[in-house]
Tab-separated table of C-alpha atoms in Angstrom:
chain	number	residue	atom	x	y	z
C	21	MET	CA	27.354	-21.039	-33.209
C	22	LEU	CA	24.557	-19.031	-31.658
C	23	GLN	CA	21.726	-20.745	-33.569
C	24	VAL	CA	21.412	-23.706	-35.944
C	25	ASN	CA	18.923	-23.427	-38.787
C	26	PRO	CA	16.236	-26.072	-38.141
C	27	ASP	CA	15.586	-26.216	-41.893
C	28	ALA	CA	19.218	-26.695	-42.927
C	29	SER	CA	18.958	-30.434	-43.572
C	30	LYS	CA	15.794	-30.001	-45.634
C	31	ILE	CA	17.418	-27.269	-47.738
C	32	ALA	CA	20.571	-29.373	-48.160
C	33	ARG	CA	18.562	-32.356	-49.437
C	34	LYS	CA	16.838	-30.097	-51.958
C	35	THR	CA	20.108	-28.643	-53.259
C	36	ASP	CA	21.656	-32.126	-53.427
C	37	ALA	CA	18.707	-33.286	-55.521
C	38	GLU	CA	19.120	-30.292	-57.827
C	39	ARG	CA	22.792	-31.067	-58.311
C	40	ALA	CA	22.005	-34.740	-59.017
C	41	ALA	CA	19.519	-33.584	-61.654
C	42	GLY	CA	22.199	-31.455	-63.324
C	43	LEU	CA	21.122	-28.082	-61.910
C	44	VAL	CA	24.157	-26.326	-60.408
C	45	ARG	CA	23.450	-22.687	-59.701
C	46	SER	CA	26.984	-21.640	-58.734
C	47	PRO	CA	30.213	-23.004	-57.207
C	48	LEU	CA	28.463	-22.610	-53.838
C	49	HIS	CA	25.548	-24.894	-54.702
C	50	GLY	CA	24.826	-27.093	-51.680
C	51	ILE	CA	27.687	-25.593	-49.647
C	52	PRO	CA	26.915	-24.759	-45.977
C	53	PHE	CA	27.618	-21.303	-44.615
C	54	VAL	CA	26.924	-19.240	-41.514
C	55	VAL	CA	26.262	-15.556	-41.035
C	56	LYS	CA	26.855	-13.223	-38.145
C	57	ASP	CA	23.816	-12.682	-35.922
C	58	ASN	CA	23.400	-9.091	-37.146
C	59	ILE	CA	22.648	-10.215	-40.740
C	60	ALA	CA	18.922	-10.749	-41.299
C	61	SER	CA	17.365	-13.950	-42.575
C	62	LYS	CA	13.607	-14.294	-43.046
C	63	ASP	CA	13.257	-17.808	-41.662
C	64	ARG	CA	13.079	-19.493	-38.272
C	65	LEU	CA	16.373	-17.950	-37.136
C	66	GLU	CA	16.652	-14.870	-34.912
C	67	THR	CA	18.491	-11.727	-35.967
C	68	ALA	CA	19.444	-10.015	-32.729
C	69	ALA	CA	23.041	-8.699	-32.930
C	70	GLY	CA	23.699	-10.791	-29.824
C	71	SER	CA	21.336	-8.646	-27.743
C	72	LEU	CA	18.425	-10.037	-25.773
C	73	ALA	CA	16.593	-6.822	-26.655
C	74	LEU	CA	16.003	-8.011	-30.229
C	75	VAL	CA	15.261	-11.671	-29.498
C	76	GLY	CA	11.810	-12.471	-30.886
C	77	SER	CA	11.772	-9.585	-33.344
C	78	ILE	CA	10.822	-10.435	-36.922
C	79	VAL	CA	12.713	-9.013	-39.894
C	80	PRO	CA	10.770	-7.908	-43.005
C	81	ARG	CA	12.904	-9.833	-45.496
C	82	ASP	CA	16.185	-11.620	-46.050
C	83	SER	CA	19.175	-9.322	-46.061
C	84	PHE	CA	20.438	-8.766	-49.602
C	85	VAL	CA	23.490	-10.941	-48.992
C	86	VAL	CA	21.507	-13.893	-47.614
C	87	ALA	CA	19.053	-13.644	-50.506
C	88	GLN	CA	21.942	-13.707	-52.978
C	89	LEU	CA	23.492	-16.765	-51.341
C	90	ARG	CA	20.175	-18.583	-51.394
C	91	LYS	CA	19.943	-17.849	-55.140
C	92	ALA	CA	23.450	-19.284	-55.504
C	93	GLY	CA	22.242	-22.522	-53.903
C	94	ALA	CA	24.225	-22.194	-50.678
C	95	VAL	CA	22.764	-23.645	-47.472
C	96	LEU	CA	22.381	-21.379	-44.453
C	97	LEU	CA	23.525	-23.513	-41.528
C	98	GLY	CA	22.835	-20.929	-38.853
C	99	LYS	CA	23.846	-17.722	-37.098
C	100	SER	CA	27.236	-17.191	-35.497
C	101	THR	CA	27.869	-15.385	-32.262
C	102	LEU	CA	29.571	-12.001	-32.099
C	103	SER	CA	30.576	-9.164	-29.863
C	104	GLU	CA	27.186	-7.743	-28.872
C	105	TRP	CA	26.007	-4.895	-31.085
C	106	ALA	CA	29.176	-5.490	-33.123
C	107	ASP	CA	31.444	-3.818	-30.557
C	108	ALA	CA	29.311	-0.656	-30.396
C	109	ARG	CA	27.903	-1.039	-26.866
C	110	SER	CA	30.907	-0.906	-24.504
C	111	SER	CA	34.401	0.572	-24.564
C	112	ASN	CA	35.751	-2.010	-22.096
C	113	TYR	CA	34.362	-5.444	-22.843
C	114	SER	CA	35.199	-9.062	-23.640
C	115	GLU	CA	35.645	-9.446	-27.394
C	116	GLY	CA	33.326	-12.118	-28.768
C	117	TYR	CA	30.845	-11.933	-25.876
C	118	SER	CA	27.119	-11.303	-26.141
C	119	ALA	CA	24.262	-11.759	-23.709
C	120	ALA	CA	22.470	-13.966	-26.228
C	121	GLY	CA	25.449	-16.130	-27.199
C	122	GLY	CA	27.922	-16.053	-24.336
C	123	GLN	CA	31.673	-16.037	-24.946
C	124	ALA	CA	33.101	-17.095	-28.307
C	125	ARG	CA	36.511	-18.747	-27.980
C	126	SER	CA	39.249	-19.398	-30.488
C	127	SER	CA	40.413	-23.009	-30.546
C	128	TYR	CA	43.992	-21.732	-30.781
C	129	ASN	CA	43.778	-20.343	-27.241
C	130	LEU	CA	40.567	-20.561	-25.225
C	131	THR	CA	41.663	-17.890	-22.751
C	132	VAL	CA	42.394	-14.851	-24.924
C	133	ASN	CA	40.635	-12.428	-27.264
C	134	PRO	CA	39.360	-14.477	-30.236
C	135	GLY	CA	39.095	-11.424	-32.461
C	136	GLY	CA	35.897	-9.596	-33.256
C	137	SER	CA	33.345	-8.434	-33.621
C	138	SER	CA	32.625	-11.155	-36.218
C	139	SER	CA	34.107	-13.672	-33.799
C	140	GLY	CA	31.802	-16.638	-34.361
C	141	SER	CA	31.929	-16.415	-38.153
C	142	ALA	CA	35.719	-16.610	-38.193
C	143	ILE	CA	35.834	-19.375	-35.581
C	144	ALA	CA	33.193	-21.417	-37.441
C	145	VAL	CA	35.316	-21.412	-40.586
C	146	ALA	CA	38.554	-22.097	-38.699
C	147	ASN	CA	36.893	-25.060	-36.957
C	148	ASN	CA	35.410	-26.490	-40.181
C	149	VAL	CA	31.841	-25.916	-39.011
C	150	ALA	CA	31.102	-24.253	-42.359
C	151	ALA	CA	32.940	-23.829	-45.637
C	152	PHE	CA	32.608	-20.056	-45.565
C	153	ALA	CA	30.959	-17.379	-43.489
C	154	LEU	CA	29.840	-13.765	-43.595
C	155	GLY	CA	30.761	-11.113	-41.078
C	156	THR	CA	30.393	-7.357	-40.929
C	157	GLU	CA	32.907	-4.605	-40.408
C	158	THR	CA	32.735	-0.985	-39.381
C	159	ASP	CA	36.331	-0.839	-38.203
C	160	GLY	CA	38.288	-4.108	-38.141
C	161	SER	CA	35.522	-6.587	-37.409
C	162	VAL	CA	36.308	-8.834	-40.405
C	163	ILE	CA	40.068	-8.464	-40.673
C	164	ASN	CA	40.796	-8.838	-36.947
C	165	PRO	CA	38.980	-12.144	-36.305
C	166	ALA	CA	40.185	-13.576	-39.624
C	167	GLU	CA	43.850	-13.019	-38.832
C	168	ARG	CA	43.423	-14.163	-35.219
C	169	ASN	CA	41.933	-17.476	-36.384
C	170	ALA	CA	44.346	-18.221	-39.257
C	171	ILE	CA	41.861	-17.883	-42.116
C	172	ALA	CA	41.458	-15.632	-45.142
C	173	GLY	CA	39.269	-12.574	-44.725
C	174	ILE	CA	38.027	-10.084	-47.294
C	175	LYS	CA	36.787	-6.678	-46.203
C	176	PRO	CA	35.441	-5.179	-49.451
C	177	THR	CA	35.257	-1.558	-50.523
C	178	VAL	CA	32.277	0.119	-48.871
C	179	GLY	CA	29.582	0.104	-51.555
C	180	LEU	CA	30.597	-3.161	-53.195
C	181	VAL	CA	28.242	-5.246	-51.024
C	182	SER	CA	24.794	-4.147	-49.862
C	183	ARG	CA	24.169	-3.592	-46.166
C	184	ALA	CA	20.379	-3.821	-46.552
C	185	GLY	CA	19.051	-6.062	-43.792
C	186	VAL	CA	22.171	-5.728	-41.634
C	187	VAL	CA	21.925	-4.246	-38.140
C	188	PRO	CA	23.881	-1.020	-38.784
C	189	GLU	CA	26.444	1.132	-37.060
C	190	SER	CA	27.597	3.643	-39.676
C	191	LEU	CA	26.589	3.642	-43.330
C	192	HIS	CA	29.808	5.555	-44.010
C	193	GLN	CA	31.928	2.546	-42.995
C	194	ASP	CA	29.766	-0.574	-42.643
C	195	THR	CA	30.335	-3.443	-45.049
C	196	VAL	CA	29.727	-7.186	-45.223
C	197	GLY	CA	32.873	-9.313	-45.594
C	198	THR	CA	33.683	-12.948	-46.254
C	199	PHE	CA	35.726	-15.626	-44.488
C	200	GLY	CA	37.235	-18.798	-45.956
C	201	ARG	CA	39.878	-21.325	-45.034
C	202	THR	CA	41.410	-20.381	-48.376
C	203	LEU	CA	41.179	-17.120	-50.252
C	204	ARG	CA	39.396	-18.936	-53.079
C	205	ASP	CA	36.553	-19.891	-50.726
C	206	ALA	CA	36.218	-16.302	-49.521
C	207	VAL	CA	36.248	-15.011	-53.110
C	208	TYR	CA	33.518	-17.443	-54.200
C	209	ALA	CA	31.384	-16.028	-51.386
C	210	LEU	CA	32.168	-12.460	-52.459
C	211	ASP	CA	31.132	-13.269	-56.022
C	212	ALA	CA	27.727	-14.348	-54.756
C	213	ILE	CA	27.001	-11.300	-52.601
C	214	TYR	CA	28.375	-8.220	-54.367
C	215	GLY	CA	26.245	-6.104	-56.677
C	216	VAL	CA	23.904	-3.136	-56.916
C	217	ASP	CA	20.943	-3.127	-54.533
C	218	PRO	CA	18.194	-0.458	-54.733
C	219	LEU	CA	17.863	-0.661	-50.950
C	220	ASP	CA	21.460	0.529	-50.449
C	221	ASN	CA	22.333	3.544	-52.577
C	222	TYR	CA	26.036	3.246	-51.695
C	223	THR	CA	26.153	0.256	-54.051
C	224	LEU	CA	25.425	2.558	-57.008
C	225	ALA	CA	29.049	3.741	-56.753
C	226	GLN	CA	30.345	0.397	-58.041
C	227	ALA	CA	29.039	0.950	-61.584
C	228	GLY	CA	31.907	0.459	-64.051
C	229	LYS	CA	34.336	-0.459	-61.257
C	230	THR	CA	33.709	-4.199	-60.919
C	231	PRO	CA	34.765	-7.130	-63.115
C	232	GLU	CA	32.726	-7.929	-66.218
C	233	GLY	CA	32.659	-11.526	-65.001
C	234	TYR	CA	33.525	-12.624	-61.491
C	235	TYR	CA	36.122	-11.755	-58.881
C	236	ARG	CA	37.277	-15.378	-58.958
C	237	GLU	CA	38.701	-14.655	-62.414
C	238	SER	CA	41.309	-12.512	-60.614
C	239	LEU	CA	42.634	-15.497	-58.642
C	240	SER	CA	46.232	-16.122	-59.683
C	241	ASN	CA	49.431	-17.925	-58.714
C	242	ARG	CA	52.881	-16.930	-57.496
C	243	LEU	CA	54.142	-16.244	-61.035
C	244	ILE	CA	52.056	-13.059	-61.179
C	245	LEU	CA	54.256	-11.513	-58.478
C	246	ARG	CA	57.043	-10.929	-60.989
C	247	GLY	CA	57.040	-7.200	-61.735
C	248	SER	CA	54.611	-6.281	-58.954
C	249	LYS	CA	55.307	-3.452	-56.511
C	250	PHE	CA	54.303	-3.342	-52.852
C	251	GLY	CA	54.834	-0.750	-50.157
C	252	LEU	CA	55.612	-1.161	-46.458
C	253	PRO	CA	54.284	1.754	-44.343
C	254	TRP	CA	56.905	1.120	-41.681
C	255	LEU	CA	56.515	4.068	-39.338
C	256	SER	CA	52.753	4.167	-39.857
C	257	PHE	CA	52.074	0.535	-38.912
C	258	TRP	CA	54.976	-1.940	-38.978
C	259	ALA	CA	56.826	-0.240	-36.133
C	260	TYR	CA	53.993	-1.211	-33.771
C	261	ALA	CA	54.196	-4.956	-34.471
C	262	ASP	CA	56.161	-6.918	-31.886
C	263	GLU	CA	59.630	-8.255	-32.671
C	264	GLU	CA	58.480	-11.814	-33.381
C	265	GLN	CA	55.769	-10.691	-35.795
C	266	GLN	CA	58.162	-8.363	-37.582
C	267	SER	CA	60.734	-11.146	-37.947
C	268	ILE	CA	58.271	-13.731	-39.297
C	269	LEU	CA	56.451	-11.314	-41.606
C	270	LEU	CA	59.695	-9.946	-43.015
C	271	GLN	CA	60.679	-13.505	-43.927
C	272	LEU	CA	57.427	-13.671	-45.893
C	273	ILE	CA	58.235	-10.304	-47.471
C	274	ASP	CA	61.598	-11.741	-48.540
C	275	LEU	CA	59.761	-14.657	-50.176
C	276	ILE	CA	57.566	-12.212	-52.065
C	277	LYS	CA	60.650	-10.270	-53.112
C	278	GLY	CA	62.314	-13.494	-54.233
C	279	ALA	CA	59.324	-14.238	-56.438
C	280	GLY	CA	60.045	-11.094	-58.445
C	281	ALA	CA	58.191	-8.357	-56.582
C	282	THR	CA	59.654	-4.970	-55.758
C	283	ILE	CA	59.293	-4.019	-52.091
C	284	VAL	CA	59.430	-0.317	-51.249
C	285	ASN	CA	59.922	0.487	-47.572
C	286	GLY	CA	58.766	3.705	-45.917
C	287	THR	CA	55.594	4.203	-47.959
C	288	GLU	CA	53.962	6.088	-45.126
C	289	ILE	CA	50.489	7.463	-44.645
C	290	PRO	CA	51.577	11.119	-45.062
C	291	ASN	CA	49.871	12.447	-41.920
C	292	TYR	CA	50.233	9.318	-39.801
C	293	GLN	CA	51.318	11.359	-36.769
C	294	SER	CA	47.816	12.833	-36.512
C	295	THR	CA	45.759	9.855	-37.734
C	296	VAL	CA	47.515	6.755	-36.367
C	297	SER	CA	47.336	6.271	-32.606
C	298	PRO	CA	50.754	5.226	-31.224
C	299	SER	CA	49.063	3.365	-28.361
C	300	GLY	CA	46.952	0.978	-30.454
C	301	TRP	CA	43.543	0.913	-32.126
C	302	ASN	CA	41.507	3.919	-31.011
C	303	TRP	CA	38.497	5.091	-32.951
C	304	ASP	CA	38.272	8.195	-30.764
C	305	TYR	CA	41.904	9.180	-31.300
C	306	GLY	CA	40.924	12.687	-32.366
C	307	THR	CA	39.217	13.311	-29.037
C	308	THR	CA	42.222	11.789	-27.253
C	309	ARG	CA	44.271	14.563	-28.900
C	310	GLY	CA	41.679	17.186	-27.892
C	311	ARG	CA	40.188	17.321	-31.411
C	312	PRO	CA	36.764	15.635	-31.545
C	313	ASN	CA	36.306	17.217	-34.984
C	314	GLU	CA	39.091	14.873	-36.192
C	315	SER	CA	37.719	11.727	-34.550
C	316	GLU	CA	36.115	8.748	-36.277
C	317	TYR	CA	33.913	8.041	-33.269
C	318	THR	CA	32.422	11.538	-33.432
C	319	TYR	CA	30.392	10.559	-36.491
C	320	ILE	CA	30.116	6.824	-35.777
C	321	LYS	CA	28.103	7.397	-32.588
C	322	VAL	CA	25.731	9.762	-34.407
C	323	ASP	CA	25.340	7.384	-37.332
C	324	PHE	CA	24.621	4.497	-34.969
C	325	TYR	CA	21.745	6.415	-33.383
C	326	ASN	CA	20.194	7.354	-36.730
C	327	ASN	CA	20.902	4.186	-38.695
C	328	LEU	CA	19.607	1.943	-35.916
C	329	LEU	CA	16.395	3.974	-35.760
C	330	THR	CA	15.819	3.282	-39.455
C	331	TYR	CA	16.592	-0.428	-39.120
C	332	LEU	CA	14.320	-0.925	-36.109
C	333	SER	CA	11.405	0.811	-37.849
C	334	GLU	CA	10.996	-2.178	-40.184
C	335	LEU	CA	10.901	-4.872	-37.503
C	336	SER	CA	7.710	-6.451	-36.213
C	337	ASN	CA	6.915	-8.312	-32.994
C	338	THR	CA	9.091	-5.998	-30.906
C	339	THR	CA	8.768	-2.908	-28.741
C	340	ILE	CA	12.387	-1.916	-29.403
C	341	ARG	CA	12.198	1.073	-31.766
C	342	SER	CA	15.108	3.322	-30.833
C	343	MET	CA	18.408	3.628	-29.016
C	344	GLU	CA	16.415	4.835	-26.034
C	345	ASP	CA	14.519	1.529	-26.012
C	346	VAL	CA	17.729	-0.501	-26.195
C	347	VAL	CA	19.256	1.375	-23.263
C	348	ARG	CA	16.036	1.031	-21.259
C	349	PHE	CA	15.876	-2.709	-21.963
C	350	ASN	CA	19.436	-3.118	-20.720
C	351	ASP	CA	18.605	-1.130	-17.567
C	352	ASP	CA	15.623	-3.410	-16.962
C	353	HIS	CA	17.866	-6.488	-17.399
C	354	ALA	CA	20.863	-4.889	-15.768
C	355	TYR	CA	22.915	-7.910	-14.728
C	356	VAL	CA	22.623	-10.095	-17.821
C	357	GLU	CA	23.019	-7.119	-20.181
C	358	GLY	CA	25.626	-5.326	-18.071
C	359	ALA	CA	23.814	-2.001	-17.978
C	360	SER	CA	26.228	-0.443	-15.478
C	361	PRO	CA	29.973	-0.867	-15.037
C	362	ASN	CA	31.082	-4.138	-13.436
C	363	LEU	CA	27.607	-5.695	-13.163
C	364	ASN	CA	28.610	-8.178	-15.845
C	365	PRO	CA	32.374	-8.781	-16.083
C	366	ALA	CA	32.092	-9.117	-19.876
C	367	PHE	CA	30.834	-5.518	-20.021
C	368	ALA	CA	33.250	-3.856	-17.620
C	369	SER	CA	32.268	-0.347	-18.729
C	370	GLY	CA	28.565	-1.123	-18.834
C	371	GLN	CA	26.767	0.238	-21.894
C	372	ASP	CA	28.819	3.419	-22.154
C	373	LEU	CA	28.996	3.431	-25.977
C	374	LEU	CA	25.235	3.027	-26.270
C	375	LEU	CA	24.858	5.941	-23.856
C	376	ALA	CA	27.329	8.018	-25.883
C	377	SER	CA	25.314	7.367	-29.020
C	378	LEU	CA	22.079	8.157	-27.196
C	379	ALA	CA	23.514	11.459	-25.954
C	380	THR	CA	23.970	12.683	-29.537
C	381	ARG	CA	20.257	12.255	-30.316
C	382	GLY	CA	21.445	11.827	-33.889
C	383	ALA	CA	22.426	15.477	-34.319
C	384	MET	CA	24.591	15.896	-37.431
C	385	ASN	CA	26.149	19.176	-36.364
C	386	SER	CA	29.234	21.009	-37.627
C	387	THR	CA	31.577	18.862	-35.511
C	388	TYR	CA	30.066	15.739	-37.067
C	389	TRP	CA	30.690	16.973	-40.611
C	390	GLU	CA	34.182	18.256	-39.807
C	391	ALA	CA	35.144	14.895	-38.311
C	392	LEU	CA	33.759	12.973	-41.287
C	393	LYS	CA	35.587	15.219	-43.763
C	394	PHE	CA	38.870	15.020	-41.849
C	395	CYS	CA	38.818	11.249	-41.474
C	396	GLN	CA	37.883	10.582	-45.082
C	397	GLN	CA	40.344	13.050	-46.624
C	398	SER	CA	43.236	12.078	-44.365
C	399	THR	CA	42.792	8.368	-45.085
C	400	ARG	CA	41.833	8.551	-48.775
C	401	GLU	CA	43.574	11.059	-51.067
C	402	ASN	CA	45.892	12.271	-48.298
C	403	GLY	CA	46.336	8.797	-46.855
C	404	ILE	CA	46.278	5.407	-48.588
C	405	ASP	CA	46.119	6.886	-52.103
C	406	ALA	CA	49.140	9.073	-51.403
C	407	ALA	CA	51.077	6.113	-49.973
C	408	LEU	CA	50.308	4.089	-53.115
C	409	ARG	CA	51.850	6.912	-55.216
C	410	HIS	CA	55.089	6.897	-53.235
C	411	GLY	CA	57.781	8.932	-55.009
C	412	ASN	CA	58.291	7.606	-58.530
C	413	HIS	CA	56.534	4.342	-57.661
C	414	LYS	CA	52.979	3.392	-58.458
C	415	LEU	CA	52.340	0.585	-56.018
C	416	ASP	CA	49.953	-2.331	-56.499
C	417	ALA	CA	49.118	-2.533	-52.794
C	418	LEU	CA	50.364	-1.779	-49.313
C	419	LEU	CA	51.463	-4.739	-47.178
C	420	VAL	CA	50.631	-4.310	-43.493
C	421	PRO	CA	50.613	-6.367	-40.256
C	422	PRO	CA	46.884	-6.641	-39.438
C	423	ASP	CA	47.558	-7.504	-35.800
C	424	VAL	CA	48.393	-3.804	-35.608
C	425	GLY	CA	44.824	-2.555	-35.441
C	426	GLN	CA	45.704	0.943	-36.609
C	427	SER	CA	46.306	-0.496	-40.098
C	428	TYR	CA	42.773	-1.675	-40.775
C	429	GLN	CA	41.437	1.355	-38.910
C	430	ILE	CA	42.826	3.706	-41.553
C	431	ALA	CA	41.280	1.561	-44.308
C	432	ALA	CA	37.975	1.500	-42.412
C	433	GLN	CA	37.779	5.291	-42.252
C	434	ALA	CA	38.581	5.449	-45.966
C	435	GLY	CA	36.050	2.744	-46.854
C	436	TYR	CA	38.845	0.946	-48.725
C	437	PRO	CA	39.357	-2.814	-49.152
C	438	VAL	CA	41.674	-5.060	-47.137
C	439	ILE	CA	42.476	-8.762	-47.488
C	440	THR	CA	44.252	-10.719	-44.772
C	441	LEU	CA	46.055	-14.052	-45.144
C	442	PRO	CA	47.340	-16.380	-42.400
C	443	ALA	CA	51.049	-16.000	-41.697
C	444	TYR	CA	52.089	-17.780	-38.496
C	445	VAL	CA	51.204	-18.555	-34.865
C	446	HIS	CA	52.778	-16.469	-32.116
C	447	SER	CA	55.021	-18.443	-29.762
C	448	LEU	CA	53.859	-16.593	-26.634
C	449	SER	CA	50.095	-16.268	-27.095
C	450	GLY	CA	49.534	-19.298	-29.301
C	451	MET	CA	47.346	-17.053	-31.447
C	452	PRO	CA	47.725	-16.685	-35.219
C	453	PHE	CA	48.620	-13.470	-36.962
C	454	GLY	CA	48.500	-12.515	-40.621
C	455	LEU	CA	49.746	-10.385	-43.469
C	456	ALA	CA	47.274	-8.003	-45.084
C	457	LEU	CA	47.036	-6.198	-48.405
C	458	MET	CA	45.457	-2.744	-48.535
C	459	GLY	CA	44.407	-0.803	-51.617
C	460	THR	CA	42.361	2.092	-52.935
C	461	ALA	CA	38.609	2.189	-53.543
C	462	PHE	CA	37.310	-0.670	-55.702
C	463	SER	CA	40.757	-2.207	-56.082
C	464	ASP	CA	39.262	-5.440	-54.713
C	465	ALA	CA	40.136	-7.411	-57.864
C	466	THR	CA	43.756	-6.240	-57.694
C	467	LEU	CA	44.025	-7.246	-54.045
C	468	ILE	CA	42.532	-10.663	-54.842
C	469	LYS	CA	45.045	-11.152	-57.646
C	470	TYR	CA	48.068	-10.469	-55.476
C	471	ALA	CA	46.730	-12.004	-52.263
C	472	SER	CA	46.052	-15.275	-54.080
C	473	ALA	CA	49.557	-15.125	-55.567
C	474	ILE	CA	51.052	-14.688	-52.093
C	475	GLU	CA	48.904	-17.534	-50.757
C	476	ASP	CA	50.163	-19.758	-53.583
C	477	LEU	CA	53.724	-18.697	-52.846
C	478	GLN	CA	53.316	-19.634	-49.173
C	479	LYS	CA	51.874	-23.032	-50.100
C	480	ASN	CA	54.696	-23.833	-52.494
C	481	SER	CA	57.523	-22.584	-50.279
C	482	LYS	CA	57.083	-24.994	-47.369
């Protein structure tokens, strides 16, 4: 935890009194939750994205998601720590570290990467600090910490949940996700926060594509697996999982198969050779191949410059108004904020990603648009959608090993949903790993249906 809400007990007493009087606003009434430090709350808590530069700034209003949870009667316990600026400040850094919050550590292994950038939110749920938590994701920052802390994580379709009041990176890929010790807990949180918000026009795309009731109505049991069809993109993702993970996860796949599902191997992302980095997660893989016009980071760094400018314009009680101001603040506090390489061991490369964003000056040039078009087309209709239409099969979802970061990276570029479930703990690292389900745009209800069935299958197969 980075901060504890000084009003949490007062709010909890009020919600308890409401429940005693017969007023129950939702299944979350009186339930404590935490949010990542880049999600705004208009109260006595800071919203600083882990950076000392934003400490003391005042947000204009609750973020949409916090406002929705307050309406649902949930109790904001506090803000969780994160990787500073949600992993957008340094290319070589300690995951889960921020100048404001220090190093987040997973209780499974205090010495290794706890997953991020929503590190504290995942750890808080895993450690029973809160019943559920919110994180944010641009590329992996919900799915990665969820699977590395043995909890359920939902990264929704971009546009299902408003980003209004969230410190941004890229409006093309940013989303707010949910964490729970069980998938049901994470789904209850999703039910409270999704919906159309006039302050985020991406949410207009969900019209006619969401349940008439609630996502929790899609929760199911293992019996629903009979007749389902899932694909394994083996060469695209599975081949990069280590031998132990492959062995354990394939045992789980056999369980799913035994419950009546059809498993289709080799359901590849058609152009995986040019979109999936063979050396691990790499959001600048296009540039690595000499093609910046095919790189996710080409547009992310431009978006970060522009989107942050818009966000900062609404803050009060701060002199930080631009990327230039953030970089200057870090230079003025060089050691604590690691302005240059190796000044702070947690920021080994200094603030190189902030400098890369600054260098763009927000210019949306032809390379920017080419990169955005390539990444979206190659991961959507020519990527995940094509894999789901494998041969004569129409698949319900793709099953992937989320410890292979390239898997959620492809979904991130597409803006498509992913759900991860705990699978096992690795014998060498002592860190958990999961199994994830990936689908097309606004297939969130379908993923919830089958993920909850797999969770039920796991529970009843031990």
